[in-house]
mmCIF file of C-alpha atoms in Angstrom:
data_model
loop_
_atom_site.group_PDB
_atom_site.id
_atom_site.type_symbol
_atom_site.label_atom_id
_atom_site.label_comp_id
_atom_site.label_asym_id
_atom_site.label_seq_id
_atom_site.Cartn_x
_atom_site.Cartn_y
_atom_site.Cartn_z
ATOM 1 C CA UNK A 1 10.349 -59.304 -73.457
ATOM 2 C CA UNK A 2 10.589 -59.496 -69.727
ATOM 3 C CA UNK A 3 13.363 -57.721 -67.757
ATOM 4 C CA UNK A 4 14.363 -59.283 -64.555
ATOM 5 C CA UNK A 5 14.939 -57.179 -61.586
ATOM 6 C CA UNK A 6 17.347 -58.588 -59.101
ATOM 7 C CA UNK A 7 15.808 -58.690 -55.530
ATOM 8 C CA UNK A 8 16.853 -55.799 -53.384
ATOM 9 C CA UNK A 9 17.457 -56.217 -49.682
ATOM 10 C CA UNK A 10 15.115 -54.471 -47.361
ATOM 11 C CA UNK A 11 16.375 -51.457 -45.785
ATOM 12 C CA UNK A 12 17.375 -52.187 -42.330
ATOM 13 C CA UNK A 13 15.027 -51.198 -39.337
ATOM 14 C CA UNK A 14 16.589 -48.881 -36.384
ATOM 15 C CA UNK A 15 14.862 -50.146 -33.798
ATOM 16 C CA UNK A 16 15.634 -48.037 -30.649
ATOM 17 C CA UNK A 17 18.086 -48.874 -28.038
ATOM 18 C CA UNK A 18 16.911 -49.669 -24.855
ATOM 19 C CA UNK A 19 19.340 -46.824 -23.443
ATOM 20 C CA UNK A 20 17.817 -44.062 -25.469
ATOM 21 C CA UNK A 21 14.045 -44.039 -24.523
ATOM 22 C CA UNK A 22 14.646 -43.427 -21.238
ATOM 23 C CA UNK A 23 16.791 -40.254 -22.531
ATOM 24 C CA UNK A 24 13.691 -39.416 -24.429
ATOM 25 C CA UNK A 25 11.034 -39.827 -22.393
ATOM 26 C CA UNK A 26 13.538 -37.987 -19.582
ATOM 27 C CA UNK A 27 13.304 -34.589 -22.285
ATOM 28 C CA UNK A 28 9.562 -35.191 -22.673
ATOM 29 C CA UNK A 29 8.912 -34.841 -19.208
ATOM 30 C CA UNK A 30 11.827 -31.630 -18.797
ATOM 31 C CA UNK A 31 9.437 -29.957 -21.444
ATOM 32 C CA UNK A 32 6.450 -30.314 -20.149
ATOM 33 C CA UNK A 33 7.395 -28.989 -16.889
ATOM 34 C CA UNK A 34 9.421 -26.257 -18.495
ATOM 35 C CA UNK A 35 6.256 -25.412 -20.509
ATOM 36 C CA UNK A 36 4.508 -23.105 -17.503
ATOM 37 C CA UNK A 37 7.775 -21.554 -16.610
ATOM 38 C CA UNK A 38 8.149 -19.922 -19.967
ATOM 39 C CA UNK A 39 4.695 -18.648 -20.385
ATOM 40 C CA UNK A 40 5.459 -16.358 -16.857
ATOM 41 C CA UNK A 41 9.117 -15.939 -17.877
ATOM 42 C CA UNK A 42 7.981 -12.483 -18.936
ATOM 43 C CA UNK A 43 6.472 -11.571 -16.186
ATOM 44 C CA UNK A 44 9.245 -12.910 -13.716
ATOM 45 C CA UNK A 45 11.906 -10.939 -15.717
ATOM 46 C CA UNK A 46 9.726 -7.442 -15.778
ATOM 47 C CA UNK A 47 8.992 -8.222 -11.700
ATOM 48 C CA UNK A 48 13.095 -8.956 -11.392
ATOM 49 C CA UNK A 49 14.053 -5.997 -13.711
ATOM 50 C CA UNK A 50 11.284 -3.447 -12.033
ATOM 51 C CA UNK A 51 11.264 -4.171 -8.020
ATOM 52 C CA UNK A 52 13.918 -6.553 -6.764
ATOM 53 C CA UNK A 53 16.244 -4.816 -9.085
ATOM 54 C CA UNK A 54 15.954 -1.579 -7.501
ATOM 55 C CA UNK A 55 15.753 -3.239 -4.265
ATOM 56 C CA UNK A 56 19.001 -4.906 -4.354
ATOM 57 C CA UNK A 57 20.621 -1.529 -5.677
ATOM 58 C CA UNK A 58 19.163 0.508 -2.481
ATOM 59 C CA UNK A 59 21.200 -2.500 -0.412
ATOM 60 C CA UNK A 60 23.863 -1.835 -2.155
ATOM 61 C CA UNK A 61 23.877 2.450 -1.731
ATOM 62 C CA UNK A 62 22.666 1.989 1.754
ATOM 63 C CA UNK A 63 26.833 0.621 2.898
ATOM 64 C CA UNK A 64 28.180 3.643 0.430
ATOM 65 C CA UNK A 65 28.990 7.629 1.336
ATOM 66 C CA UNK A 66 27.796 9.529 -2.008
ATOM 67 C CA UNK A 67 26.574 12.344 -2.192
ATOM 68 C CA UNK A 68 24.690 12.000 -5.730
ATOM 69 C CA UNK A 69 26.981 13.775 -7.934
ATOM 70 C CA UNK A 70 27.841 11.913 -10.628
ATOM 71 C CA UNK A 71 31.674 13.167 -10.985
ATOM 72 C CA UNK A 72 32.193 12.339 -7.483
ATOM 73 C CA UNK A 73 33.424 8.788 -6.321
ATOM 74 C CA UNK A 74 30.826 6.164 -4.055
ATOM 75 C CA UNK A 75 33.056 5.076 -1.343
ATOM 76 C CA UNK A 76 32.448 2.257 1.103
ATOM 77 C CA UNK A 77 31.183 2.343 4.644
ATOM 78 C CA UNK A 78 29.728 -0.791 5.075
ATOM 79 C CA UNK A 79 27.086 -0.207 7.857
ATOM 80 C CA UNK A 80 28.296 2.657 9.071
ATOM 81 C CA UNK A 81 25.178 4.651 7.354
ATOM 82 C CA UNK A 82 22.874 2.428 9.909
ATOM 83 C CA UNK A 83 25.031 3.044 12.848
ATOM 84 C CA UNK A 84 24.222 6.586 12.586
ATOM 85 C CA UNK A 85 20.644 6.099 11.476
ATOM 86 C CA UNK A 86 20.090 4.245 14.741
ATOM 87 C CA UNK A 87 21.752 7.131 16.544
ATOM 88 C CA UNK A 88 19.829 9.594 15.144
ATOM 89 C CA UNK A 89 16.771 11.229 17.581
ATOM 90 C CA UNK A 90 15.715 12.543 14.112
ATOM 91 C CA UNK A 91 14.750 9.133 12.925
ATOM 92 C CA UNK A 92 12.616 8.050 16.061
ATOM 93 C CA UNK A 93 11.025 11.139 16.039
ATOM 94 C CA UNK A 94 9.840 10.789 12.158
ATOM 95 C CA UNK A 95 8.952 7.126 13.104
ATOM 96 C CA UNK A 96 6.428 7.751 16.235
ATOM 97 C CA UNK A 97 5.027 10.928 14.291
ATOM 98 C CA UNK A 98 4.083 7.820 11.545
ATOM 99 C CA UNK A 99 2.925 6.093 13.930
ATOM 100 C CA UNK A 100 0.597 8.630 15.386
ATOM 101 C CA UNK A 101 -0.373 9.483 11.914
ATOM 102 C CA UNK A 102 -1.339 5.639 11.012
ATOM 103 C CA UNK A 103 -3.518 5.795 14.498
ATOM 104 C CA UNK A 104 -5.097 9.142 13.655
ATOM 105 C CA UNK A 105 -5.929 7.698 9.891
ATOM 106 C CA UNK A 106 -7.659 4.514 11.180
ATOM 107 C CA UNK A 107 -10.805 6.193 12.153
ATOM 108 C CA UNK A 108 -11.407 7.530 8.609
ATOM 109 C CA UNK A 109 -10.649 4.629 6.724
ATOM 110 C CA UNK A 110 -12.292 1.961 9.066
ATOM 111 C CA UNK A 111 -14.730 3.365 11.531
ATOM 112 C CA UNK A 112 -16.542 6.083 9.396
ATOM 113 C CA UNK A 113 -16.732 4.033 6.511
ATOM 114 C CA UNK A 114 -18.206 1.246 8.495
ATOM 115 C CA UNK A 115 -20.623 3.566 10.264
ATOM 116 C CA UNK A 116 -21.486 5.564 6.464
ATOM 117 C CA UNK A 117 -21.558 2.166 4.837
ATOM 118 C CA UNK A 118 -24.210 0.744 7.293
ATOM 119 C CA UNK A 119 -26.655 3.933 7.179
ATOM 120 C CA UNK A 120 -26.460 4.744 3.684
ATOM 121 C CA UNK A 121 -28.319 0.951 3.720
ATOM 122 C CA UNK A 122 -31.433 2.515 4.894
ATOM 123 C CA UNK A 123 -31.781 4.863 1.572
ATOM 124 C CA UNK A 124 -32.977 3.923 -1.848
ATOM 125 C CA UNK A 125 -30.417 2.690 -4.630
ATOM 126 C CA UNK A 126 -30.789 5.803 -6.518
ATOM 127 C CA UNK A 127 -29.967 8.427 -3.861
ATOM 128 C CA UNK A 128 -26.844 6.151 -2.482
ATOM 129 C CA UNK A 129 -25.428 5.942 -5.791
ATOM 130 C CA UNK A 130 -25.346 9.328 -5.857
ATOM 131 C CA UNK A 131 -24.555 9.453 -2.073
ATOM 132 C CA UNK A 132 -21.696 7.272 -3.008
ATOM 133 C CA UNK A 133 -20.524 9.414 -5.502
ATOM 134 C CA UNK A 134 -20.473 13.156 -3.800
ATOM 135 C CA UNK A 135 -18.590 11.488 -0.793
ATOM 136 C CA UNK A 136 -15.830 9.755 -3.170
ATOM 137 C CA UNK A 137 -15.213 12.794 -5.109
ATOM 138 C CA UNK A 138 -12.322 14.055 -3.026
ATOM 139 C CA UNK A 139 -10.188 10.823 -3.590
ATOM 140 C CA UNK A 140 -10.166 12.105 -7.119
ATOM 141 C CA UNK A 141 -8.667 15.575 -6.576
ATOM 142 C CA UNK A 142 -4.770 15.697 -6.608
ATOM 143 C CA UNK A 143 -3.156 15.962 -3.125
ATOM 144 C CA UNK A 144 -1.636 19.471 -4.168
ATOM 145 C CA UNK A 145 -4.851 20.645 -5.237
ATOM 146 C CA UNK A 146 -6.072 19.480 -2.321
ATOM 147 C CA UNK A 147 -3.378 20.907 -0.112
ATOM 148 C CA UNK A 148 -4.251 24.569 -2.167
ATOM 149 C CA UNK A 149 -7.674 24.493 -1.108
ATOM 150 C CA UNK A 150 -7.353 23.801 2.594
ATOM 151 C CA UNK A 151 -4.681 26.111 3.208
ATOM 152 C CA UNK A 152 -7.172 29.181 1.850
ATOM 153 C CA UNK A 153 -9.687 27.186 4.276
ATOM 154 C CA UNK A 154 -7.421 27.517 6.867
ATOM 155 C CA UNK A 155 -5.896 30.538 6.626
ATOM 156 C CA UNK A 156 -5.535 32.630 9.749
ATOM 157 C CA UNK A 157 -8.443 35.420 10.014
ATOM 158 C CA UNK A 158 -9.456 35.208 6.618
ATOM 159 C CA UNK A 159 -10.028 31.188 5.931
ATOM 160 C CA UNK A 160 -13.441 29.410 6.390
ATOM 161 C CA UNK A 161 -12.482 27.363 9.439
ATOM 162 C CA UNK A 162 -11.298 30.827 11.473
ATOM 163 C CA UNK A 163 -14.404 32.910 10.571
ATOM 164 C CA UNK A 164 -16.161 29.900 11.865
ATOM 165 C CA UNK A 165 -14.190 29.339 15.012
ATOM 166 C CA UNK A 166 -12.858 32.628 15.402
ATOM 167 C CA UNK A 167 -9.828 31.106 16.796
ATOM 168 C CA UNK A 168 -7.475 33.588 14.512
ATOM 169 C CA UNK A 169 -4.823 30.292 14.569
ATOM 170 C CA UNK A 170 -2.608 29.640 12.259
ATOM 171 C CA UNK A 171 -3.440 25.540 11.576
ATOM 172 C CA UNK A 172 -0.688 24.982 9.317
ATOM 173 C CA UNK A 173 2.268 26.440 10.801
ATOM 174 C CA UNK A 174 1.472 25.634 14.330
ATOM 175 C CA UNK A 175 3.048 22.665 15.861
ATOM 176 C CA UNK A 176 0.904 21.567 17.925
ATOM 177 C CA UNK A 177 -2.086 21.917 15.124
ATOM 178 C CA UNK A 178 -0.028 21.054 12.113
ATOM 179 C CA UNK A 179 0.336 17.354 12.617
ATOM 180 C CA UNK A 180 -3.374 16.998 13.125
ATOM 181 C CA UNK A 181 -4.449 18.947 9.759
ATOM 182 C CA UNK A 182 -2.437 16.440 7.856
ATOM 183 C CA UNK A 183 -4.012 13.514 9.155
ATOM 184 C CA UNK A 184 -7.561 15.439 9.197
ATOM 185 C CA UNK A 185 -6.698 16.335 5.548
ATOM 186 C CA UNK A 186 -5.448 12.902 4.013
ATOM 187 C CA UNK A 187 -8.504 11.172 5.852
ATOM 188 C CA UNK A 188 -11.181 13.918 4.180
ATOM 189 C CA UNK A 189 -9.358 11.986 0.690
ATOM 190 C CA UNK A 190 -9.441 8.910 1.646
ATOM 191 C CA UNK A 191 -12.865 8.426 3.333
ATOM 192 C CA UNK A 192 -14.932 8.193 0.011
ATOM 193 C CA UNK A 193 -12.640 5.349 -1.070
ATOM 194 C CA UNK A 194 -13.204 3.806 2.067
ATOM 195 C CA UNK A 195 -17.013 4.027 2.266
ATOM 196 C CA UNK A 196 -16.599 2.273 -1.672
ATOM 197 C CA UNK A 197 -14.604 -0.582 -0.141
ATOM 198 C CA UNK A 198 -17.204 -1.336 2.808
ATOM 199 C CA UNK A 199 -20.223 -1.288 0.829
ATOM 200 C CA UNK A 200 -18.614 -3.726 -2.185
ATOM 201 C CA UNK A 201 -17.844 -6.022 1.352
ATOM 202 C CA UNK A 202 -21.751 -5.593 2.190
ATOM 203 C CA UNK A 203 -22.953 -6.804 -1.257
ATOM 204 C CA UNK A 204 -21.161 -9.824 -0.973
ATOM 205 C CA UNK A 205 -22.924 -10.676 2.418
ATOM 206 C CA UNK A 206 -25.677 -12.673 1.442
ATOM 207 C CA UNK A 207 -29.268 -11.381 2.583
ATOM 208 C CA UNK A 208 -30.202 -14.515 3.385
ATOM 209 C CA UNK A 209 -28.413 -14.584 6.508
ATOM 210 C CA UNK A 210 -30.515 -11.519 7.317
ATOM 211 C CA UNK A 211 -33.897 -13.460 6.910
ATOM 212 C CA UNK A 212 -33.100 -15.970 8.645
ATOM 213 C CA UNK A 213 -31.720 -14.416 11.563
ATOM 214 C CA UNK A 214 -35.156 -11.776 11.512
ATOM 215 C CA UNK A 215 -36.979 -15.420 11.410
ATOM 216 C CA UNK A 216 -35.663 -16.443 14.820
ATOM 217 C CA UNK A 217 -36.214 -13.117 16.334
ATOM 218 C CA UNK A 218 -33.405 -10.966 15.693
ATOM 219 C CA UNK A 219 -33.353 -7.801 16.600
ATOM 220 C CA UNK A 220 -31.620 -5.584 13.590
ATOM 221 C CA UNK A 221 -28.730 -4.538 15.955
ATOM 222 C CA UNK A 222 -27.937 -8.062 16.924
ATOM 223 C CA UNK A 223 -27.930 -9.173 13.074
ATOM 224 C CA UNK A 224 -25.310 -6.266 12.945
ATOM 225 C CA UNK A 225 -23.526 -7.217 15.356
ATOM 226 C CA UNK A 226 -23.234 -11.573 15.437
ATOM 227 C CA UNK A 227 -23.650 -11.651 11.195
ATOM 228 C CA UNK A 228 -22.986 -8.379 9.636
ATOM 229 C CA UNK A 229 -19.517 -7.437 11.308
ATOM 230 C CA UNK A 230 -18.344 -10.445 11.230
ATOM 231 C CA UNK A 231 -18.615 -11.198 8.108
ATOM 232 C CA UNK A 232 -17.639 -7.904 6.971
ATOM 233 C CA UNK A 233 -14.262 -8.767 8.890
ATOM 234 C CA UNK A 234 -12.106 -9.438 5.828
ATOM 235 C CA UNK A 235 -12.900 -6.304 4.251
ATOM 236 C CA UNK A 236 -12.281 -4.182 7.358
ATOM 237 C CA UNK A 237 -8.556 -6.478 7.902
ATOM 238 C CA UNK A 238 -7.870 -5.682 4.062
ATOM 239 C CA UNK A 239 -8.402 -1.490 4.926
ATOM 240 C CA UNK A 240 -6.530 -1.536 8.440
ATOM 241 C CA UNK A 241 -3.433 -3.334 6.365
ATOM 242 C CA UNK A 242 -3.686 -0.918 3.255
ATOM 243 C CA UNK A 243 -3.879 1.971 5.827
ATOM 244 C CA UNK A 244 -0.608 1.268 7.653
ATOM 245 C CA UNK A 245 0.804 0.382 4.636
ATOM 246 C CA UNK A 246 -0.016 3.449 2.376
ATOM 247 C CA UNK A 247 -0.354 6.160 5.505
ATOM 248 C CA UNK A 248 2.920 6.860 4.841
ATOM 249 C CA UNK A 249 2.898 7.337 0.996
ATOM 250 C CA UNK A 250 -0.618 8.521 0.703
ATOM 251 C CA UNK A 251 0.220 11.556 3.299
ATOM 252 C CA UNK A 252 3.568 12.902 1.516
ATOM 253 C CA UNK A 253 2.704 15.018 -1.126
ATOM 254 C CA UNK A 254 0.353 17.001 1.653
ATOM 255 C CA UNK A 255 3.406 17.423 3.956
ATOM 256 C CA UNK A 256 5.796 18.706 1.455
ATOM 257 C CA UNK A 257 2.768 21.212 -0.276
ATOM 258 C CA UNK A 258 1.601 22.282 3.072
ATOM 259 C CA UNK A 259 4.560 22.174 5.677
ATOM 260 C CA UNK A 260 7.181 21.177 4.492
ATOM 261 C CA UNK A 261 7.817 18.403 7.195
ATOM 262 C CA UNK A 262 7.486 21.623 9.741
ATOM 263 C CA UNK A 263 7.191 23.366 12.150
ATOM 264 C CA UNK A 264 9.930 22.318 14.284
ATOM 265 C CA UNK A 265 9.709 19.185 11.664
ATOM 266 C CA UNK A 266 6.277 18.457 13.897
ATOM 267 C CA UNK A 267 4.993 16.773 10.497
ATOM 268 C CA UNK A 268 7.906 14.770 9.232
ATOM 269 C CA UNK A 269 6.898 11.296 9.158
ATOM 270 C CA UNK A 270 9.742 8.588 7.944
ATOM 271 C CA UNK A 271 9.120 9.065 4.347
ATOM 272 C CA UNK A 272 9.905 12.664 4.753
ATOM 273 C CA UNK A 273 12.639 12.595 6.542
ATOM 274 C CA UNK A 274 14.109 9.739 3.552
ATOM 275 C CA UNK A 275 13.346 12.777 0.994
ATOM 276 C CA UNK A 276 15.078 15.278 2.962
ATOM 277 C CA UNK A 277 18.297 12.502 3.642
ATOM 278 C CA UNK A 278 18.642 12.043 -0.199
ATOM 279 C CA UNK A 279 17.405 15.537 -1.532
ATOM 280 C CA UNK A 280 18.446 18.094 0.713
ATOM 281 C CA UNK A 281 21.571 16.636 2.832
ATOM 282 C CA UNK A 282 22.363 14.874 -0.013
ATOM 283 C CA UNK A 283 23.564 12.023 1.222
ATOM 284 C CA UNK A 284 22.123 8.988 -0.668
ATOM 285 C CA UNK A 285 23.917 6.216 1.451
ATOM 286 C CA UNK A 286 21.675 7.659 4.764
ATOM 287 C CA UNK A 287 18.438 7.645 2.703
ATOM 288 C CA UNK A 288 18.983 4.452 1.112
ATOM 289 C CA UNK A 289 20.027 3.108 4.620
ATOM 290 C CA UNK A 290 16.551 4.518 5.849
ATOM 291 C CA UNK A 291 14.720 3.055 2.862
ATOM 292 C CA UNK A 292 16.197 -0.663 3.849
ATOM 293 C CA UNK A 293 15.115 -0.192 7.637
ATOM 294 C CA UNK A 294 11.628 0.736 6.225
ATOM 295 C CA UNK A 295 10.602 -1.678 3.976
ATOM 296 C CA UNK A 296 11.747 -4.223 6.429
ATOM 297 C CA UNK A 297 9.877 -2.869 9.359
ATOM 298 C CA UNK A 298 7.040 -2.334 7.066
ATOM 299 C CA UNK A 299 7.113 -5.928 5.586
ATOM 300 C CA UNK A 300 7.056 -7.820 9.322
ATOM 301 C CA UNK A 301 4.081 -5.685 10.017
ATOM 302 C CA UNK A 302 2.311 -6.804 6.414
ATOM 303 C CA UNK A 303 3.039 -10.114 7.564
ATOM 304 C CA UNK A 304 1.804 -9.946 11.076
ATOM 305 C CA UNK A 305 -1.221 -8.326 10.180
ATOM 306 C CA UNK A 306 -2.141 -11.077 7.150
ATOM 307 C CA UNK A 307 -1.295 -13.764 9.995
ATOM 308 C CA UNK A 308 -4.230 -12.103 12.010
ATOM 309 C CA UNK A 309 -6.107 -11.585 9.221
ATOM 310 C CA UNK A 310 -6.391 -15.414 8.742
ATOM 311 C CA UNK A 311 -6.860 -16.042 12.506
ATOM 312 C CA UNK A 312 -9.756 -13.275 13.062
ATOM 313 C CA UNK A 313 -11.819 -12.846 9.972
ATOM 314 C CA UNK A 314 -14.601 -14.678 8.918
ATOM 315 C CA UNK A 315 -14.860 -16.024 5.519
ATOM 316 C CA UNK A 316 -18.274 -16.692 4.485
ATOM 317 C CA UNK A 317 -16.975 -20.171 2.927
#
């Protein structure tokens, strides 16, 4: 017995519109774009949430008058806060002292290193490394440590340097000294960094430039001076832009352990006198004001000095 099934009608085909690929293919290509954006979403947000964030708050403090307390009110002064920064001797003052300090720095993060760098060549590996290693041990010690041991050093009549000198001075607390031992200090810490930095840039400089140069007749101070130097250029740019950058920073913690931006406020550079704004006068809207002016003034000079960098070092390309 056969049953007969009727014929059934095919289901219909949906055959696409011409007006919808292009919709499609239009979110194909919004995807694949979108695709890198969202693997450094998390980064953008922590870089938003962690530096411009705080940024854009210091803007904001810098046109208030508050005086930190929380029960009492933040009322605005627009820019009245950098009126009287700009009319304040004070503030000059701390900025030419940061100056000087940033000159009086250079020497023991450039031109020491260079010079340390360069003769420690002349040793054996094993007796640099450990060269290397006695000379950077300072950068380890924490600036108040640091600031505890060179006060005893420099104590008047009893210290090292006096007994030495015999010049029964007090270093610290005189102000025509004091500014000096800060720089003298912070460069002791930084110099073993330094040296590190320069001799990484020499082992990148290929010695073949070396042999070849000693092939045509070159004398070891001219391959110093027309291939070594220059092409230990970047390097040397990189610590003359992370000196005036961090010379401020790196020489805080010394000033307020061993002067206390004193005497006479003969060691108050511009990141002191911020600290003392906020944290002794209390008045937030100055200091924030202050903070603004700096990291502007410090971000043209970043950006002059990577503009030189790329017109005066030598990449070895």
């Amino acid at each position: 017995m056969f049953v007969t099934v009727p014929d059934q009608a095919a289901p219909p085909v949906i055959a696409a519109t011409p007006a919808a690929r292009p919709h499609r293919a239009l979110l194909r290509r919004l995807a694949r774009g979108a695709t890198p954006y969202l693997y450094l979403a998390p980064a953008l947000f922590l870089l938003v949430v962690w530096t411009y964030q705080p940024l854009g708050q210091a803007l904001q403090l810098s046109t208030y008058s508050w005086n930190l307390l929380p029960t009492q009110p933040m009322r605005p002064v627009g820019t009245t806060n950098y009126e009287r920064l700009m009319n304040l001797p004070a503030f000059w003052a701390s900025v030419r002292r940061t100056g000087w300090m940033i000159a009086g720095l250079l020497p023991f993060t450039v031109l020491l290193p260079v010079v340390i760098a360069l003769v420690s060549r002349r040793v054996g590996a094993r007796t640099r490394t450990v060269y290397h290693a006695l000379i950077f041990a300072p950068f380890l010690v924490a600036p108040v440590a640091v600031a505890a041991v060179w006060r005893w050093l420099l104590h008047p009549r009893t210290g090292f340097v006096d007994s030495v000198l015999g010049s029964q001075r007090n270093w610290v607390y005189d102000s025509s000294t004091a500014l000096g031992v800060i720089v003298g200090v912070t460069g002791w810490q930084l110099l073993g960094f330094a040296v590190l930095v320069v001799w990484a840039g020499l082992a990148g400089i290929s010695g073949d430039y070396d042999e070849a140069a000693a092939v045509d007749g070159a004398s070891p101070r001219q391959i110093r001076r027309w291939i070594t130097l220059p092409l230990l250029s970047p390097t040397l740019v990189f610590l003359v832009l992370t000196t005036v950058l961090l010379s401020p920073t790196l020489t805080f913690p010394l000033i307020d352990t061993m002067t206390q931006g004193g005497p006479a406020q003969s060691t108050t550079n511009i990141y002191y006198l911020l600290y003392e704004y906020a944290f002794h006068s209390f008045d937030a809207g100055l200091s924030a004001a202050a903070g603004v002016l700096l990291f502007l003034g410090f971000g043209v000079m970043a950006a002059g000095l990577v503009w030189i960098s790329e017109k005066v070092a030598f990449h070895d390309d």
